XYZ file of C-alpha atoms in Angstrom:
298
model
C 131.799 130.814 131.551
C 131.730 127.240 132.060
C 128.733 126.655 130.206
C 130.002 127.245 126.821
C 132.343 124.061 126.858
C 129.560 121.844 128.264
C 127.118 122.631 125.640
C 129.994 122.368 123.081
C 130.664 118.588 124.556
C 126.868 118.028 124.296
C 126.154 119.599 120.667
C 128.211 119.836 117.664
C 127.178 120.970 114.423
C 129.630 119.600 112.040
C 128.066 116.324 111.846
C 130.166 114.364 114.512
C 129.031 112.222 117.408
C 128.148 114.129 120.617
C 129.442 113.167 124.151
C 125.410 112.410 124.601
C 124.932 110.653 121.617
C 127.857 108.172 122.270
C 126.581 107.664 125.734
C 123.132 106.534 124.381
C 124.524 104.630 121.925
C 126.886 102.652 124.371
C 123.814 102.115 126.891
C 121.962 100.641 123.898
C 124.634 98.384 122.988
C 125.021 97.142 126.303
C 121.200 96.618 126.715
C 121.198 94.874 123.501
C 123.988 92.424 124.623
C 122.885 91.992 127.928
C 119.266 90.747 126.298
C 121.402 88.328 123.851
C 123.393 86.974 126.292
C 120.329 86.194 128.502
C 118.491 84.457 125.540
C 121.777 82.340 124.555
C 122.206 81.458 128.325
C 118.291 80.445 128.330
C 118.739 78.324 125.441
C 121.994 76.646 126.668
C 120.131 75.921 129.773
C 117.285 74.490 127.977
C 119.715 72.318 125.762
C 121.540 70.994 128.712
C 118.143 70.056 130.495
C 117.032 68.350 127.846
C 120.584 66.423 127.091
C 119.994 65.516 130.708
C 116.796 63.701 130.310
C 116.320 59.973 130.544
C 114.629 58.104 127.399
C 111.388 58.191 129.291
C 111.435 61.756 130.085
C 112.837 62.793 126.533
C 110.125 60.936 125.043
C 107.642 62.676 127.026
C 108.946 65.961 126.151
C 109.212 64.765 122.620
C 105.516 63.956 122.776
C 103.925 66.844 124.404
C 106.039 69.530 122.114
C 104.586 67.032 118.846
C 100.984 67.514 120.274
C 101.406 71.236 121.259
C 102.734 71.781 117.459
C 100.096 69.482 115.800
C 97.134 71.084 117.335
C 98.420 74.466 116.980
C 98.758 73.940 113.063
C 95.322 72.274 113.065
C 93.833 75.359 114.890
C 95.555 77.863 112.053
C 94.439 75.747 109.167
C 90.955 75.597 110.482
C 91.276 79.750 110.872
C 92.779 80.032 107.835
C 90.156 78.207 105.686
C 87.247 80.188 107.666
C 88.991 83.818 106.532
C 89.499 82.384 102.910
C 85.837 81.011 102.372
C 84.424 84.330 104.067
C 86.325 86.316 101.629
C 85.198 84.156 98.748
C 81.358 84.514 100.140
C 81.663 88.284 100.228
C 83.133 88.283 96.831
C 80.252 86.729 95.667
C 77.712 88.705 97.598
C 79.411 91.945 95.909
C 78.493 89.556 92.611
C 75.014 89.848 93.229
C 74.815 93.501 94.093
C 76.619 94.485 91.002
C 74.175 92.133 89.035
C 71.316 93.668 90.599
C 72.571 96.948 89.559
C 72.420 96.148 85.829
C 70.077 98.669 84.312
C 70.718 101.257 86.987
C 74.288 102.402 86.657
C 74.898 106.033 85.136
C 75.468 106.277 81.401
C 76.414 109.967 81.296
C 75.569 113.841 82.244
C 75.389 117.140 80.272
C 73.756 120.629 81.102
C 72.136 119.140 84.290
C 70.923 116.117 82.405
C 71.737 112.697 84.103
C 71.041 109.763 82.148
C 71.248 106.345 83.791
C 70.794 102.960 82.276
C 66.998 103.089 83.175
C 65.753 106.461 83.816
C 66.278 109.943 82.602
C 66.943 112.844 85.367
C 66.447 116.632 84.273
C 65.456 119.811 85.781
C 62.158 119.536 84.953
C 61.652 116.033 85.840
C 62.718 112.311 85.996
C 61.086 109.709 83.640
C 61.722 105.964 83.601
C 62.525 105.016 80.041
C 60.178 101.775 80.386
C 57.334 104.158 80.582
C 57.001 105.136 77.003
C 58.412 106.944 73.915
C 61.610 109.258 74.722
C 63.488 111.028 71.859
C 66.444 113.535 72.078
C 68.136 115.449 69.186
C 70.446 118.235 68.957
C 69.358 121.217 66.743
C 69.784 125.035 66.236
C 67.391 127.392 67.482
C 66.178 128.166 64.051
C 65.661 124.594 63.253
C 63.772 123.827 66.433
C 61.512 126.836 65.821
C 60.744 125.811 62.375
C 59.938 121.961 62.634
C 59.171 121.459 66.391
C 57.045 124.191 67.348
C 54.256 121.652 68.836
C 57.342 120.183 71.046
C 58.483 123.420 72.265
C 54.942 124.409 73.498
C 55.023 121.654 75.884
C 58.450 123.036 77.346
C 56.698 126.208 78.623
C 55.935 129.876 77.388
C 59.481 131.207 78.691
C 61.486 128.585 76.829
C 59.371 129.182 73.496
C 59.998 132.756 73.534
C 63.480 132.481 74.326
C 63.869 129.889 71.278
C 61.912 132.269 68.855
C 63.600 135.239 70.392
C 66.960 133.071 69.248
C 65.724 131.799 65.881
C 64.765 135.257 64.961
C 67.928 137.321 66.106
C 71.457 136.574 65.850
C 71.022 133.560 67.937
C 69.557 131.484 65.213
C 72.768 129.118 65.266
C 72.833 128.148 68.747
C 72.305 124.717 69.401
C 69.818 123.383 72.160
C 69.299 119.928 72.988
C 65.728 118.751 73.076
C 64.395 115.963 75.050
C 60.785 114.732 74.699
C 59.020 112.177 77.000
C 55.462 111.395 77.464
C 55.247 113.696 80.511
C 57.636 117.090 80.079
C 59.938 118.215 77.617
C 63.247 119.585 78.283
C 65.149 122.222 76.338
C 68.733 122.683 77.540
C 70.704 125.375 75.749
C 74.445 124.234 74.441
C 77.703 126.047 74.535
C 79.619 126.061 71.024
C 82.266 123.742 72.051
C 79.601 121.128 73.569
C 77.658 120.521 70.407
C 79.869 117.252 69.419
C 79.245 115.876 73.078
C 75.507 116.642 72.895
C 74.776 114.840 69.858
C 76.669 111.577 71.304
C 74.725 112.159 74.285
C 71.566 112.546 72.504
C 72.256 109.119 70.595
C 72.823 107.403 74.184
C 69.393 108.409 75.456
C 67.742 107.134 72.215
C 69.669 104.189 72.559
C 69.035 103.532 76.108
C 64.822 104.398 75.576
C 64.777 101.073 73.133
C 66.984 98.953 75.631
C 64.810 98.791 78.673
C 63.594 95.391 77.832
C 66.896 93.848 77.137
C 68.357 95.732 80.535
C 65.844 93.809 82.454
C 66.302 90.559 80.941
C 69.838 90.998 81.365
C 69.579 91.900 85.176
C 67.219 89.029 85.816
C 69.522 86.519 84.649
C 72.469 87.919 86.013
C 71.264 88.158 89.667
C 69.752 84.689 89.407
C 73.133 83.302 88.144
C 75.203 85.243 90.761
C 72.454 84.431 93.642
C 72.990 80.827 92.622
C 76.955 80.921 92.938
C 76.546 82.724 96.432
C 74.783 79.706 97.511
C 77.285 77.428 95.848
C 79.931 79.309 97.360
C 78.355 78.996 101.090
C 78.021 75.340 100.696
C 81.368 74.965 99.790
C 82.606 76.949 102.566
C 80.293 74.781 105.105
C 81.988 71.806 103.841
C 85.261 72.873 103.968
C 85.320 74.750 107.602
C 83.854 71.648 108.849
C 86.294 69.202 107.351
C 88.811 71.516 108.778
C 87.192 71.633 112.142
C 87.014 67.872 112.227
C 90.576 67.597 111.914
C 91.140 69.760 114.687
C 89.068 67.783 116.632
C 90.955 64.344 115.105
C 94.392 65.728 116.276
C 93.121 66.881 119.775
C 92.123 63.496 120.452
C 95.109 61.681 119.135
C 96.649 61.703 122.227
C 98.194 57.757 122.206
C 101.775 58.838 121.801
C 101.275 61.493 124.666
C 99.319 58.708 126.814
C 101.923 56.450 126.667
C 104.975 58.461 127.140
C 103.167 59.776 130.516
C 102.369 56.389 131.415
C 106.205 55.098 130.536
C 107.130 58.336 132.710
C 104.874 57.708 135.968
C 106.158 54.215 135.904
C 109.572 55.200 136.064
C 109.516 58.132 138.466
C 107.336 55.302 140.755
C 110.170 52.742 140.618
C 112.894 55.449 141.531
C 111.245 55.778 145.005
C 110.749 52.187 145.536
C 114.381 51.418 144.802
C 115.309 54.105 147.321
C 113.420 52.676 149.805
C 114.719 48.798 149.088
C 118.478 50.150 149.320
C 117.646 51.887 152.431
C 116.239 48.419 154.079
C 119.729 46.941 152.914
C 122.073 49.326 154.963
C 124.139 48.084 157.702
C 122.821 49.036 161.410
C 124.787 51.994 162.971
C 126.961 51.706 165.921
C 124.262 53.643 168.131
C 121.578 51.318 166.803
C 120.495 48.321 168.574
C 122.805 45.032 168.565
C 122.037 41.374 168.258
C 122.826 39.758 171.447
C 124.835 36.467 171.012
C 121.835 34.163 170.062
C 121.320 36.486 167.548
C 118.310 38.051 169.312
C 118.004 42.021 169.636
């Protein structure tokens, strides 16, 4: 009987704040206020302590703070210098890798034939383009059967039979991609919608086959330049990091102000007990203490 009102007090579906939510908000607000008040009190306490310092103690406080800030700044500069140059070295290393990939990048793919700058991969085998003449053409079955029988014979009997069957029947207009290398011959049947793309692909194969020497020269030149740049970046990194490290050591060794402030503060601290002892010796004797006689002797 009493459960329903309690549930209603803790949960509302109309979007209004429930009693539980209100309590949580109040608790959070109290905690935040307490934290802020504590921080403000600590800050005021620190300000009062600094304001109460004598000149020597204040100078020591400022000297210590200045020294800490200077060392931390120099240390962060060293870390930032190292990170910055490490990234530059990584970029230069990536440039070397990219230069060495010249001649090996993929140029295209069609009907399980993959063309790279330096070689060709087909279902019948792989071939380095620098290993000899390579040619690629796109022709119909009838054209190939008429003009390329000597080449087709190298592709195998099954390929030869298929082409002859296509050339003598309704498939005479079916297009094929023919790739000839000194090692093997590849014949790939094309879909009607791929003929234009296949002609472009064949042109890419023929161009790549005559560009191997140029690619090798470009790769060597680019790799040499990238490697030289990498070595220069490493040398510059060493110089920059060494300079930042030397600056850190210089800042850490620059304790002149700090040492002087400590010495002055220690002198003041040493003088204070001496002054207290001197004033104590000048104090008049107490009534219970020894009294001089009439001749002035104890």
